[in-house]
Short mmCIF file of C-alpha atoms in Angstrom, two decimals:
data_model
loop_
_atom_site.label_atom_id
_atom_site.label_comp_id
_atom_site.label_asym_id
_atom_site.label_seq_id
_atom_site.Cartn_x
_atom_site.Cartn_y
_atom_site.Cartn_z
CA UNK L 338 -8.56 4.98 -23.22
CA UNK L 339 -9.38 1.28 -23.35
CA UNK L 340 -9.89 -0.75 -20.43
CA UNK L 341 -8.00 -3.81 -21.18
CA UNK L 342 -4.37 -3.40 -21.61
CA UNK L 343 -2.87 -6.28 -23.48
CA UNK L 344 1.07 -6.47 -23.05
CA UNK L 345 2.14 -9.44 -24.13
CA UNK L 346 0.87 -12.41 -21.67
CA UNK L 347 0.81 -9.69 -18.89
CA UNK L 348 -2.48 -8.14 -18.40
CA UNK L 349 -3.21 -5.81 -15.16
CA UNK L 350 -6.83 -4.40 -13.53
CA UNK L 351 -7.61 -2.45 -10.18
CA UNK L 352 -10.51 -1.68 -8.54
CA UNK L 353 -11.18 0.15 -5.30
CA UNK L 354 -14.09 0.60 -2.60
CA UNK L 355 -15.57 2.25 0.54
CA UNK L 356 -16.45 5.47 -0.06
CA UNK L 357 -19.69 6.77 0.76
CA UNK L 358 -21.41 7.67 -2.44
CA UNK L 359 -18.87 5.75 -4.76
CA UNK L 360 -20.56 2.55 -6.13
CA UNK L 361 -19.82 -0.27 -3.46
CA UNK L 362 -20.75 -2.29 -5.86
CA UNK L 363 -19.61 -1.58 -9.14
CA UNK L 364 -15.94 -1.83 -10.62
CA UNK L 365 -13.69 0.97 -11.55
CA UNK L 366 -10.83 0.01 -13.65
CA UNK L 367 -7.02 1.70 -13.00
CA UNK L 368 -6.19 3.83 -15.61
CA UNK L 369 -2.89 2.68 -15.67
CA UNK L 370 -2.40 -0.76 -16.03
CA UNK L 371 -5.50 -3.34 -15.62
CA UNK L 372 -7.01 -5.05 -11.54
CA UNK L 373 -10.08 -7.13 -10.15
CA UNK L 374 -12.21 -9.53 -7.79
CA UNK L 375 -14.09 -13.62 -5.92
CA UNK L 376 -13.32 -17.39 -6.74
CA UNK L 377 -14.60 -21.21 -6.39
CA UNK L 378 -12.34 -22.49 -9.33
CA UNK L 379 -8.86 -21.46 -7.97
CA UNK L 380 -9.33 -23.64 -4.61
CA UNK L 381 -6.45 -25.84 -3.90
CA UNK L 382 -4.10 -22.94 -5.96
CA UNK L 383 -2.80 -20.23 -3.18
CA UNK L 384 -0.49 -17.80 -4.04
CA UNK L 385 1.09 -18.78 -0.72
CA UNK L 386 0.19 -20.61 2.59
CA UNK L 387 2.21 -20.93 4.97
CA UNK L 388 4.93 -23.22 4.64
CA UNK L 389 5.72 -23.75 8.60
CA UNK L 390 1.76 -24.50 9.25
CA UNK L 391 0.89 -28.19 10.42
CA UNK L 392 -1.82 -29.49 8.12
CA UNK L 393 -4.45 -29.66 10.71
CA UNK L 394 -3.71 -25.52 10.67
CA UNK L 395 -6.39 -23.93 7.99
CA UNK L 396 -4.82 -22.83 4.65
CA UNK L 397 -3.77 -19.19 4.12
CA UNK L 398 -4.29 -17.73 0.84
CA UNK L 399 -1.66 -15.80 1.44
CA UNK L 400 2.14 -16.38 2.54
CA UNK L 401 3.67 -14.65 5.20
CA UNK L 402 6.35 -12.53 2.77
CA UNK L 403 3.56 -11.25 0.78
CA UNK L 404 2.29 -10.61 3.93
CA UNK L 405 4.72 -8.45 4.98
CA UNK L 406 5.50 -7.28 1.31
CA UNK L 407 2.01 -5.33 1.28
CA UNK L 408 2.03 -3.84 4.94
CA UNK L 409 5.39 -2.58 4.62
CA UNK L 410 4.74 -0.60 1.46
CA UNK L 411 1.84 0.92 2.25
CA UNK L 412 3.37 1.98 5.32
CA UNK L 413 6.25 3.53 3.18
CA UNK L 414 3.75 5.13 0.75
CA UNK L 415 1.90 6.49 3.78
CA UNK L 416 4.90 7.94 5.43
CA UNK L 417 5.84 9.67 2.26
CA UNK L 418 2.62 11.42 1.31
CA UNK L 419 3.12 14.75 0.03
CA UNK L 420 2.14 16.97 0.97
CA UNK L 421 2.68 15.92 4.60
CA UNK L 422 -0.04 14.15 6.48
CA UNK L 423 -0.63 15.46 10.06
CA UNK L 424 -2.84 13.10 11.28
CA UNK L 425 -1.32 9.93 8.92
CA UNK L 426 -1.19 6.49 11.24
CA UNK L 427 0.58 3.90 11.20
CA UNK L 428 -1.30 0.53 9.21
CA UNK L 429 -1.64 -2.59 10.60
CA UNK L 430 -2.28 -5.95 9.71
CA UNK L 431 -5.62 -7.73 10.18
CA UNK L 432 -6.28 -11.29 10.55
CA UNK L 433 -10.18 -10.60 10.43
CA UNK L 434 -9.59 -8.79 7.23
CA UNK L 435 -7.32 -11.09 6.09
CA UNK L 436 -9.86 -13.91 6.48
CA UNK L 437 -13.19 -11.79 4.77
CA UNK L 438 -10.52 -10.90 1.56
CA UNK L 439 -9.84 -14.67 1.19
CA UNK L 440 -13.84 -15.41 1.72
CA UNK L 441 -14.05 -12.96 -1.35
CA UNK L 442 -11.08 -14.43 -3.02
CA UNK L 443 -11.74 -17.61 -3.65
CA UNK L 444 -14.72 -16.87 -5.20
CA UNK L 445 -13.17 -15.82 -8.60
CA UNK L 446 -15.63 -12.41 -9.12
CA UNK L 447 -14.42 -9.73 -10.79
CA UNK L 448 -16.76 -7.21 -8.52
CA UNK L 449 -16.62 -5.49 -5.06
CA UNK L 450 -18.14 -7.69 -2.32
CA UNK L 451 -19.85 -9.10 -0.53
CA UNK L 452 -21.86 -6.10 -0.25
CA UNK L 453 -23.08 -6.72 3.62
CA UNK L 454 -19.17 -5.39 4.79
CA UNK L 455 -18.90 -3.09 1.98
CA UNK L 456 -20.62 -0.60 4.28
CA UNK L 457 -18.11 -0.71 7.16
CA UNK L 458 -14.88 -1.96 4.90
CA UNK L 459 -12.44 -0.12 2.18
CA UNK L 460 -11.82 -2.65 -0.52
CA UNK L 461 -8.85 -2.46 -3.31
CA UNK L 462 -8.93 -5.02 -6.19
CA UNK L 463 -5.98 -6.36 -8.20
CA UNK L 464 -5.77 -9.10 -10.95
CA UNK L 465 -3.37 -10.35 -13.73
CA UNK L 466 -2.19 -13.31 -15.92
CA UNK L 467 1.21 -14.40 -16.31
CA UNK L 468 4.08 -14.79 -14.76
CA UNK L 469 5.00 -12.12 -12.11
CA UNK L 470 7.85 -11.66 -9.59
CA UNK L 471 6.65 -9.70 -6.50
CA UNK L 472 2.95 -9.76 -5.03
CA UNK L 473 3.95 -6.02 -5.13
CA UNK L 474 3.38 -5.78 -9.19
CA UNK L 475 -0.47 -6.27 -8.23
CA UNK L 476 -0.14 -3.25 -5.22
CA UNK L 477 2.07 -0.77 -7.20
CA UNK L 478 -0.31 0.62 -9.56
CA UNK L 479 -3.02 1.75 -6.81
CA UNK L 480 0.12 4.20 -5.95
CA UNK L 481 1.07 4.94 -8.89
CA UNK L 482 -2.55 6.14 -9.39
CA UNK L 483 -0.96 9.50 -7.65
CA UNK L 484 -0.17 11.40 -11.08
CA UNK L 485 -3.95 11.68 -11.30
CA UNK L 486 -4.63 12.85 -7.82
CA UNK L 487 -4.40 16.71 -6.39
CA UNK L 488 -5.09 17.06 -3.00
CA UNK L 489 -7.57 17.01 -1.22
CA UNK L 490 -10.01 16.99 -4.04
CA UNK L 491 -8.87 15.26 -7.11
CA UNK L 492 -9.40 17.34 -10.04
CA UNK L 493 -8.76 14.66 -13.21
CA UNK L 494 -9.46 11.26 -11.83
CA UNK L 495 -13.50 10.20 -11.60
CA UNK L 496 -14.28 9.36 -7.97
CA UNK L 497 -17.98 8.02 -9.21
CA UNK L 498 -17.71 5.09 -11.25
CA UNK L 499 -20.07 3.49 -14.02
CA UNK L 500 -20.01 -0.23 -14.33
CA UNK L 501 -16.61 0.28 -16.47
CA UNK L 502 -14.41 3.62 -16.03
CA UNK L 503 -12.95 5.45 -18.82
CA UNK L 504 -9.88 8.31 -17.82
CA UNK L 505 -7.79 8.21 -14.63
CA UNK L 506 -8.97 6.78 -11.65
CA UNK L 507 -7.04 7.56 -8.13
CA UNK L 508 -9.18 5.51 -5.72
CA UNK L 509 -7.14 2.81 -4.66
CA UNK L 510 -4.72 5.38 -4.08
CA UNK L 511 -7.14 7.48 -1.47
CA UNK L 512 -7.79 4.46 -0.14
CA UNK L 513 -3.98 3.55 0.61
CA UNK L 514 -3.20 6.98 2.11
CA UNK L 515 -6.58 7.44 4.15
CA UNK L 516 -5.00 8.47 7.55
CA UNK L 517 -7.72 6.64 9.48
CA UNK L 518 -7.78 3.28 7.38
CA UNK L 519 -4.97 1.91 9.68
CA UNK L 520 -5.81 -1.80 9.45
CA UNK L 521 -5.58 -4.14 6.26
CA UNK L 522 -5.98 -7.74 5.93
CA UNK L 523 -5.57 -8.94 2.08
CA UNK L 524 -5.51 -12.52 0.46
CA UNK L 525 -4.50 -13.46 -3.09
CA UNK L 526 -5.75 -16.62 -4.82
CA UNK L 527 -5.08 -18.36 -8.11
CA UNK L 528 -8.94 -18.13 -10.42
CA UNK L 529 -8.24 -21.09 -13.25
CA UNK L 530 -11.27 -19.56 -15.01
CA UNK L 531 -12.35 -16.23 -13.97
CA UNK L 532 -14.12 -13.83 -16.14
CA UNK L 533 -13.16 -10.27 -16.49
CA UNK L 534 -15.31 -7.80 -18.52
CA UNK L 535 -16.72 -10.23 -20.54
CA UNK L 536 -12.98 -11.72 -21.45
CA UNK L 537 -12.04 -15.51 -19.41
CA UNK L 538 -8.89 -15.06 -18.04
CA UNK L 539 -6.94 -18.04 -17.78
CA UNK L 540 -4.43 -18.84 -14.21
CA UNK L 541 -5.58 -15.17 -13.00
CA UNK L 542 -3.74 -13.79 -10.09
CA UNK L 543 -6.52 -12.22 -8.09
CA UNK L 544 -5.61 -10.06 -4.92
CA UNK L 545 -8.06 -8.44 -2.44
CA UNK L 546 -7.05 -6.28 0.33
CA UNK L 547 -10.00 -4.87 2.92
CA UNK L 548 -9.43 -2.15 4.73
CA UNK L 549 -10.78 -0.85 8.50
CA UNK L 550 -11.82 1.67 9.22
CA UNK L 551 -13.25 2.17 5.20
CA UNK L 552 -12.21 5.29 3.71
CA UNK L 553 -12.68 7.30 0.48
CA UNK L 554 -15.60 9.64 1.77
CA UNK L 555 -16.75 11.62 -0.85
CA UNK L 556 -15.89 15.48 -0.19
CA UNK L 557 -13.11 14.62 2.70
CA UNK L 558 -9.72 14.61 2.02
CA UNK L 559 -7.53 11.53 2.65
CA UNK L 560 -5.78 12.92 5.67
CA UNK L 561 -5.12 16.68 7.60
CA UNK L 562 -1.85 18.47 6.17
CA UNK L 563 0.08 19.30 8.65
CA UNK L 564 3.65 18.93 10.81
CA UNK L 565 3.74 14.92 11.06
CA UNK L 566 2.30 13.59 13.69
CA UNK L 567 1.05 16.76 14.99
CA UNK L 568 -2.51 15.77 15.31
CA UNK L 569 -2.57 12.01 16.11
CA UNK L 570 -5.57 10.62 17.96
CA UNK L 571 -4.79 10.43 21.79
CA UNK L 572 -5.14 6.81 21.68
CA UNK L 573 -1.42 6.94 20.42
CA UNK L 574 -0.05 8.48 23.21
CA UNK L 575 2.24 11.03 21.31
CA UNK L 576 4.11 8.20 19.70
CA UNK L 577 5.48 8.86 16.19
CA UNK L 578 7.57 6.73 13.68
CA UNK L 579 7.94 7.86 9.69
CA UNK L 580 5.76 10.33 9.79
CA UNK L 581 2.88 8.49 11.31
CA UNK L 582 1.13 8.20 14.58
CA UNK L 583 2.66 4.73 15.84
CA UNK L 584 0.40 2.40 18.48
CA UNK L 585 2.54 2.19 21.89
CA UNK L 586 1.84 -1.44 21.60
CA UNK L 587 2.69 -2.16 18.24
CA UNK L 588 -0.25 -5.05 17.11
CA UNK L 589 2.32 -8.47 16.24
CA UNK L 590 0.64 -9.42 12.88
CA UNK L 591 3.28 -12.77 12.84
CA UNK L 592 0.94 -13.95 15.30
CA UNK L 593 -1.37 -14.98 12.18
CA UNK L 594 1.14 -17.71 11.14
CA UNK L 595 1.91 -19.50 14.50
#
């Protein structure tokens, strides 16, 4: 299978990070459709700051509904796992990872980075050209990266990456449904020039999410199967809400637009 898909002007790439013993540093392409990575030449292009901020406010690279867009669905995709996560909790959003995806953003690379937080932070890639409706269009095909995954070990999809990946991948998926990643902080910038496998994209729409605490250890599963919420972490107090382990003071991620 090729790397680049080419459907019309809509082209697609993912790439996904923090496991110990996957390359931190190297892509891995989505067998499904294309995703990617960094940018200088996209500043004063955000997908989305935040209309109600005052200009002395610093500029968001990403807007509050794709904000929300992102959290809530991988909340719904982790709350949905089959089979049933015991130990599953509930994600949150993350200002500080917010802030070190749109650090990594703006710099236009199509690679994992930078490699100093790669060692404590989970890291899914997503890039395209064209036009596109939903910030979800760039998050939907780390999920749909499920076909290829059997749990807990995934039997098809290559969890060790060369520098470019041929056959399924089902990282970014791992990475979504990791029971312990339960914070993510994302940014998505506009790259006028930004070079992907050797091809210069034009206008890309690059997305990075970063997630805390990392996940995709090689040889552990994703979560414990299990009744849901049957073996949250005390912290949460017994709480439970979808399926997950729900904080009993539920972190307000709005207050990263006042």
């Amino acid at each position: 299978m090729k790397l680049h898909l080419f459907v019309l002007d809509l082209i697609f790439l993912c790439i996904s990070c923090g496991a110990s013993g996957l390359a931190t540093t190297l892509p891995a392409a989505s067998a499904s459709l294309p995703a990617g990575n960094l940018t200088g030449v996209g500043a004063g292009h955000s997908s989305g700051s935040d209309p109600s901020s005052s200009k002395s406010r610093r500029k968001r690279y990403i807007s509050q509904n794709d904000m929300l867009a992102i959290l809530e669905y991988h909340n719904k995709v982790r709350g949905k796992v089959f089979p049933p996560a015991s130990n599953m909790e509930y994600m949150v959003w993350d200002d500080a990872l917010a802030k070190t995806a749109e650090d990594w953003a703006r710099a236009c690379l199509w690679e994992h980075g930078p490699p100093r937080l790669l060692r404590f932070l989970g890291q899914n890639l997503s890039v395209r050209t064209g036009r596109y409706r939903s910030i979800l269009q760039l998050v939907k095909p780390w999920y749909d990266e499920v076909k290829d995954y059997s749990f807990p070990y995934p039997r098809d999809c290559n969890p060790r990456c060369p520098l470019r990946c041929y056959g399924p991948m089902c990282t970014h998926y791992t990475q979504m449904v990791w029971a312990t990643s339960n914070k993510v902080g994302c940014a998505v910038h506009t790259c006028h020039n930004m070079n992907v496998w050797g091809s210069v994209w034009k206008r890309a729409t690059y997305l990075v999410c970063n997630y805390s605490p990392k996940g995709n250890w090689i040889g552990e599963a994703p979560y414990k199967v299990g009744v849901p919420c049957s073996a949250c972490p005390p912290s949460y107090g017994g709480s439970c809400s979808n399926n997950m382990c729900f904080p009993t003071l539920k972190t307000n991620y709005l207050h990263w637009f006042k």
